[in-house]
Amino acid sequence: MSTLIPSRRFVTLGQFIIERQADFPYAKGELSRLLRDIGIAAKLVNREVNKAGLADILGEHGETNVQGEDQKKLDVYANEQFIRALGAGGECIAIASEENEDLIEISSSVSQNARYVVCIDPLDGSSNIDVNVSIGTIFSIYRRRSEVDGSARVEDFLQKGTEQVAAGYVIYGSSTMLVYTTGRGVNGFTLDPSIGEFCLSHPDMKIPQSGKIYSINEGNYAHFPEGVKAFIRYCQEEDTSTGRPYTTRYIGSLVADFHRNMIKGGIYIYPSTGKAKSGKLRLLYECNPLAFIMEQAGGLASDGRTRILELQPESLHQRTPLFIGSPELVNTAEAYMRQEQETTAS
Ligand code: AHM
Ligand code: MG
């Protein structure tokens, strides 16, 4: 008698989103469609990232973005793809992008009754494109606050990170992955290029409670707050009971550094520096979405004192220091920051 062995079922992002739709009866499928649109744009961006070394797509685009940084051609392409996909989908009324000074309102007829707004960093770590290092997209979705039949307002975006309904990132790396949360755990999907689909590969991702990796641009050491310097010395000290000294790993591409630490356990820090009092990273496009994902994976994210998700945004391009990763390491780093504060106060 022959036995039929069922083949292992693989779950695509699209199937997974549909299966999980029941978690959001109030959302009537809009959130699912938004995630689907982001997944489609990510595939287009992935295609261009993969051939970046071949096409005349490398190099400066000749413009600077609103932060005064050089924009590469791929940044522009990625920005356009996400805006186009979200604009055509009909679920998003406005987008705030790291690459645009003002919010982008979508005025198509299909979006008239859209209830969501999206914050996006279309291509983070773009200074790594021409050296073939992993780069990423980071996104975050909020329910709008303004009336559904009127225009979107900046206030729709100036919501605390606790109000996010979904957040995720795409890493264009040795394989391309899309990782997202809707507040019910974190799931990761790897793009299978042979079928052109993101397939569930990392269900219910959890960050280890502790870890041995610390990621920080130590070139700025002289300008770090004393608490950060003390934490770095702690990481470098010999102590076999806690596995120290720890290992330093810094790619300089946030999504790649974040993703590695999520899987292996560790901490990423971009603190304030002498020249940048609020650090470098943006609250809306980078810190809030990654903080939401990190907390959902069992980790922590703060500005060294306050939980990132509780910071009240005042402007679209606001920056904040970021301490994010395994809870034990973030707690220890925060303890050093408190110690610094107490020493300064006394
Ligand atoms: P970007 O949004 O302009 O790409 O800048 C953000 C990037 C992050 O990916 C990375 O973690 C950080 O900047 C690196 O900054 P630095 O070179 O100062 O260490
Ligand atoms: Mg960025």
XYZ file of C-alpha atoms and ligand atoms in Angstrom:
366
model
C 0.000 0.000 0.000
C 1.430 3.370 -0.896
C 1.103 6.286 1.466
C 0.432 9.763 0.207
C 2.743 12.193 1.960
C 1.309 15.697 1.754
C 3.930 18.132 0.482
C 4.945 20.833 2.941
C 2.610 23.745 2.447
C 4.342 27.037 2.005
C 2.470 30.188 2.841
C 2.858 33.284 0.689
C 2.573 36.781 2.086
C -0.748 37.194 0.275
C -2.192 34.004 1.771
C -0.914 34.882 5.218
C -2.458 38.354 5.085
C -5.822 36.890 4.074
C -5.653 34.281 6.843
C -4.883 36.978 9.399
C -7.568 39.349 8.175
C -9.972 37.878 10.696
C -7.806 39.510 13.395
C -9.048 42.896 12.186
C -12.783 42.684 11.599
C -13.040 46.482 11.850
C -10.502 46.967 9.062
C -12.681 45.461 6.314
C -9.634 44.249 4.427
C -8.105 47.718 3.909
C -5.078 47.024 6.052
C -4.517 43.758 4.220
C -4.658 45.554 0.896
C -2.200 48.195 2.117
C 0.277 45.513 3.131
C -0.220 43.805 -0.203
C 0.517 47.090 -2.054
C 3.697 47.587 -0.034
C 4.749 44.003 -0.836
C 4.253 44.630 -4.563
C 6.304 47.843 -4.525
C 9.016 46.049 -2.515
C 9.343 43.450 -5.251
C 9.816 46.166 -7.894
C 12.421 47.919 -5.758
C 14.131 44.585 -5.121
C 14.394 44.003 -8.852
C 16.182 47.332 -9.334
C 18.400 46.889 -6.255
C 19.519 43.509 -7.587
C 20.709 44.963 -10.861
C 22.030 48.206 -9.437
C 25.597 47.245 -10.301
C 24.656 46.705 -13.940
C 22.418 49.541 -14.923
C 23.289 53.181 -15.035
C 21.408 53.520 -11.812
C 24.334 53.989 -9.463
C 25.698 57.328 -8.489
C 24.267 60.608 -7.431
C 20.967 61.801 -8.746
C 22.227 65.324 -8.504
C 19.720 66.383 -5.875
C 19.792 66.523 -2.110
C 16.872 65.352 0.013
C 15.156 67.468 2.662
C 17.762 66.424 5.228
C 20.485 67.948 3.008
C 21.866 64.533 2.043
C 22.758 63.351 -1.439
C 19.973 61.403 -3.066
C 20.918 58.406 -5.158
C 18.937 57.318 -8.171
C 17.649 54.254 -6.396
C 16.287 56.375 -3.540
C 14.260 58.285 -6.072
C 13.073 55.118 -7.779
C 12.073 53.458 -4.503
C 10.276 56.587 -3.326
C 8.302 56.727 -6.575
C 7.397 53.042 -6.500
C 5.998 53.115 -2.969
C 4.107 56.349 -3.589
C 2.673 54.950 -6.811
C 1.643 51.623 -5.257
C 0.039 53.265 -2.235
C -1.614 55.888 -4.414
C -3.153 53.321 -6.738
C -4.311 50.991 -3.979
C -7.046 53.284 -2.658
C -6.528 52.606 1.060
C -4.068 55.381 1.857
C -5.005 59.070 1.904
C -1.504 60.516 2.408
C 2.128 59.507 2.693
C 4.991 61.025 4.654
C 8.315 60.007 3.139
C 11.792 60.627 4.425
C 12.593 61.866 0.945
C 9.893 64.562 0.769
C 9.690 67.689 2.858
C 5.897 67.788 3.035
C 3.307 65.086 3.214
C 2.094 63.711 -0.094
C -1.659 63.791 -0.394
C -3.302 61.238 -2.647
C -6.135 62.806 -4.560
C -7.252 59.922 -6.750
C -10.945 59.077 -6.796
C -10.270 55.575 -5.400
C -8.671 57.083 -2.288
C -11.496 59.437 -1.413
C -12.629 57.437 1.590
C -9.237 56.062 2.576
C -8.717 55.759 6.319
C -4.986 55.181 6.599
C -1.781 57.177 6.306
C 1.671 55.695 5.726
C 5.114 56.864 6.855
C 7.969 55.481 4.796
C 11.729 55.498 4.491
C 11.808 54.086 0.948
C 15.495 53.177 0.864
C 17.378 53.384 4.113
C 21.152 53.075 4.206
C 21.444 54.242 0.616
C 25.092 55.240 1.096
C 25.709 51.460 1.004
C 24.215 50.885 -2.449
C 27.410 51.306 -4.426
C 29.370 48.929 -2.165
C 26.807 46.125 -2.421
C 25.804 46.129 1.225
C 22.257 45.337 2.386
C 19.806 48.214 2.388
C 16.166 48.401 3.432
C 12.720 49.958 3.345
C 10.920 50.848 6.582
C 7.187 51.599 6.802
C 4.530 52.369 9.335
C 0.737 52.627 9.059
C -1.633 54.783 11.145
C -5.361 55.324 11.092
C -5.995 58.926 10.070
C -7.367 61.364 12.643
C -8.957 63.821 10.229
C -12.459 63.362 8.863
C -12.634 60.732 6.134
C -14.189 63.008 3.501
C -11.745 65.894 3.987
C -8.044 66.442 3.235
C -5.335 64.707 5.230
C -3.494 66.868 7.747
C -0.020 66.797 9.286
C -1.716 65.835 12.571
C -2.649 62.511 10.968
C 1.067 61.704 11.094
C 1.980 63.311 14.402
C 0.643 60.407 16.426
C 2.589 58.513 19.032
C 4.142 55.230 17.933
C 1.696 53.402 20.193
C -1.003 54.309 17.643
C 0.608 52.377 14.776
C -1.662 49.716 13.339
C 1.118 48.029 11.395
C 4.821 48.462 10.722
C 7.476 46.586 8.841
C 10.685 46.571 6.917
C 12.111 45.017 3.805
C 15.754 43.998 3.768
C 17.395 43.734 0.362
C 20.208 41.413 1.399
C 21.716 38.068 0.500
C 18.073 37.171 0.298
C 15.244 39.683 0.369
C 12.881 39.594 3.307
C 9.757 41.428 4.373
C 9.132 41.495 8.127
C 6.015 43.058 9.625
C 3.754 43.294 12.615
C 0.159 44.312 13.096
C 0.543 44.176 16.865
C 0.112 40.404 17.087
C 3.676 39.210 16.876
C 6.219 39.570 14.119
C 6.429 37.450 10.988
C 9.141 37.325 8.360
C 8.789 36.378 4.688
C 11.632 35.568 2.307
C 11.295 36.383 -1.372
C 11.534 33.262 -3.493
C 12.829 34.677 -6.781
C 11.765 31.579 -8.725
C 8.077 32.254 -8.066
C 8.317 35.968 -7.268
C 6.524 35.578 -3.924
C 7.375 36.397 -0.342
C 7.012 33.103 1.565
C 6.637 32.738 5.318
C 10.095 31.729 6.554
C 10.346 33.269 10.035
C 7.011 32.836 11.847
C 6.551 34.563 15.212
C 10.014 36.098 15.413
C 11.411 36.688 18.904
C 14.608 38.485 19.833
C 16.826 36.693 22.387
C 16.507 38.228 25.877
C 20.189 39.062 25.814
C 22.990 38.919 23.282
C 26.633 39.606 22.657
C 26.463 42.151 19.871
C 26.571 45.907 20.269
C 26.157 48.065 17.191
C 27.167 51.707 17.300
C 29.298 54.030 15.182
C 32.229 54.222 17.571
C 33.939 56.781 15.362
C 31.734 59.315 17.160
C 32.891 58.097 20.605
C 34.404 61.418 21.688
C 31.008 63.096 21.189
C 28.818 60.484 22.917
C 27.026 61.178 26.217
C 28.979 59.862 29.233
C 26.314 57.172 29.816
C 26.882 55.724 26.334
C 30.659 55.807 26.810
C 30.269 53.946 30.106
C 28.008 51.343 28.451
C 30.578 50.791 25.683
C 33.291 50.267 28.314
C 30.944 47.754 30.021
C 30.535 45.875 26.705
C 34.307 45.735 26.273
C 35.174 44.624 29.820
C 36.190 41.033 30.475
C 33.570 39.130 32.538
C 33.087 35.477 31.699
C 29.875 35.202 33.773
C 28.089 37.525 31.311
C 30.037 36.500 28.213
C 31.881 39.798 27.961
C 33.631 41.280 26.156
C 30.840 41.522 23.616
C 31.309 41.737 19.882
C 30.899 44.947 17.943
C 29.089 44.758 14.591
C 28.136 47.891 12.682
C 27.128 47.868 9.033
C 25.904 51.453 8.954
C 22.675 50.261 7.366
C 19.970 50.384 10.008
C 17.695 47.659 8.665
C 20.616 45.248 8.272
C 22.000 45.997 11.748
C 18.499 45.725 13.245
C 17.696 42.472 11.448
C 20.936 40.784 12.511
C 20.425 41.793 16.139
C 16.793 40.610 16.055
C 17.962 37.148 15.078
C 21.162 36.882 17.107
C 20.394 39.129 20.079
C 22.106 42.443 20.628
C 21.668 46.189 20.897
C 21.791 48.968 18.304
C 22.460 52.491 19.521
C 22.430 55.782 17.640
C 22.799 58.284 20.467
C 23.009 62.033 20.466
C 26.423 63.241 19.385
C 28.137 66.580 19.812
C 27.003 67.821 16.422
C 23.579 66.116 16.408
C 21.873 66.507 19.767
C 18.908 64.363 18.748
C 21.014 61.770 16.974
C 20.516 61.042 13.310
C 17.532 58.746 12.957
C 13.992 59.944 12.314
C 11.215 59.175 14.749
C 8.455 58.678 12.173
C 10.259 56.845 9.399
C 12.808 54.739 11.267
C 12.479 54.647 15.055
C 8.727 54.195 15.577
C 8.252 51.334 13.112
C 11.353 49.493 14.311
C 10.372 50.074 17.957
C 6.918 48.597 17.304
C 8.454 45.527 15.654
C 11.083 45.188 18.387
C 8.529 45.313 21.207
C 6.343 42.804 19.408
C 9.385 40.522 19.180
C 9.971 40.812 22.929
C 12.632 43.522 22.825
C 12.814 47.147 23.931
C 13.337 50.523 22.278
C 13.984 53.856 23.949
C 15.761 57.160 23.457
C 17.957 56.208 26.414
C 15.312 57.286 28.919
C 11.829 57.233 27.412
C 10.104 54.480 25.465
C 10.256 55.431 21.752
C 6.579 54.575 21.187
C 5.542 57.150 23.807
C 7.394 60.111 22.327
C 5.006 62.757 21.021
C 6.105 63.734 17.493
C 6.185 67.497 16.891
C 7.220 67.479 13.237
C 7.436 65.075 10.299
C 11.218 64.877 10.141
C 11.952 64.899 13.866
C 15.022 62.959 14.975
C 15.609 61.033 18.174
C 18.394 59.003 19.791
C 17.682 55.280 19.548
C 18.573 52.381 21.877
C 16.954 49.218 20.539
C 17.369 45.478 20.976
C 17.444 42.663 23.520
C 15.753 43.734 26.764
C 18.698 42.934 29.036
C 21.066 45.035 26.976
C 18.685 47.980 26.570
C 17.966 47.932 30.319
C 21.702 47.972 31.078
C 22.364 50.824 28.634
C 19.479 52.817 30.158
C 20.897 52.213 33.647
C 24.169 53.828 32.519
C 22.219 56.747 31.047
C 20.352 57.230 34.360
C 23.627 57.094 36.255
C 24.975 59.863 34.034
C 21.874 61.949 34.649
C 22.152 61.496 38.434
C 25.873 62.369 38.419
C 25.179 65.520 36.391
C 22.316 66.512 38.685
C 24.296 66.098 41.923
P 19.637 57.376 5.670
O 18.193 57.312 6.051
O 20.015 58.694 5.094
O 20.076 56.232 4.836
O 20.481 57.353 7.050
C 20.235 56.396 8.005
C 21.414 55.490 8.108
C 21.084 54.212 8.824
O 20.770 53.197 7.921
C 22.345 53.905 9.551
O 22.120 53.117 10.698
C 22.891 55.231 9.877
O 22.389 56.114 8.893
C 24.380 55.275 9.832
O 24.819 56.544 10.168
P 26.362 56.806 10.479
O 27.074 56.681 9.162
O 26.396 58.182 11.028
O 26.821 55.779 11.467
Mg 16.727 56.384 6.627
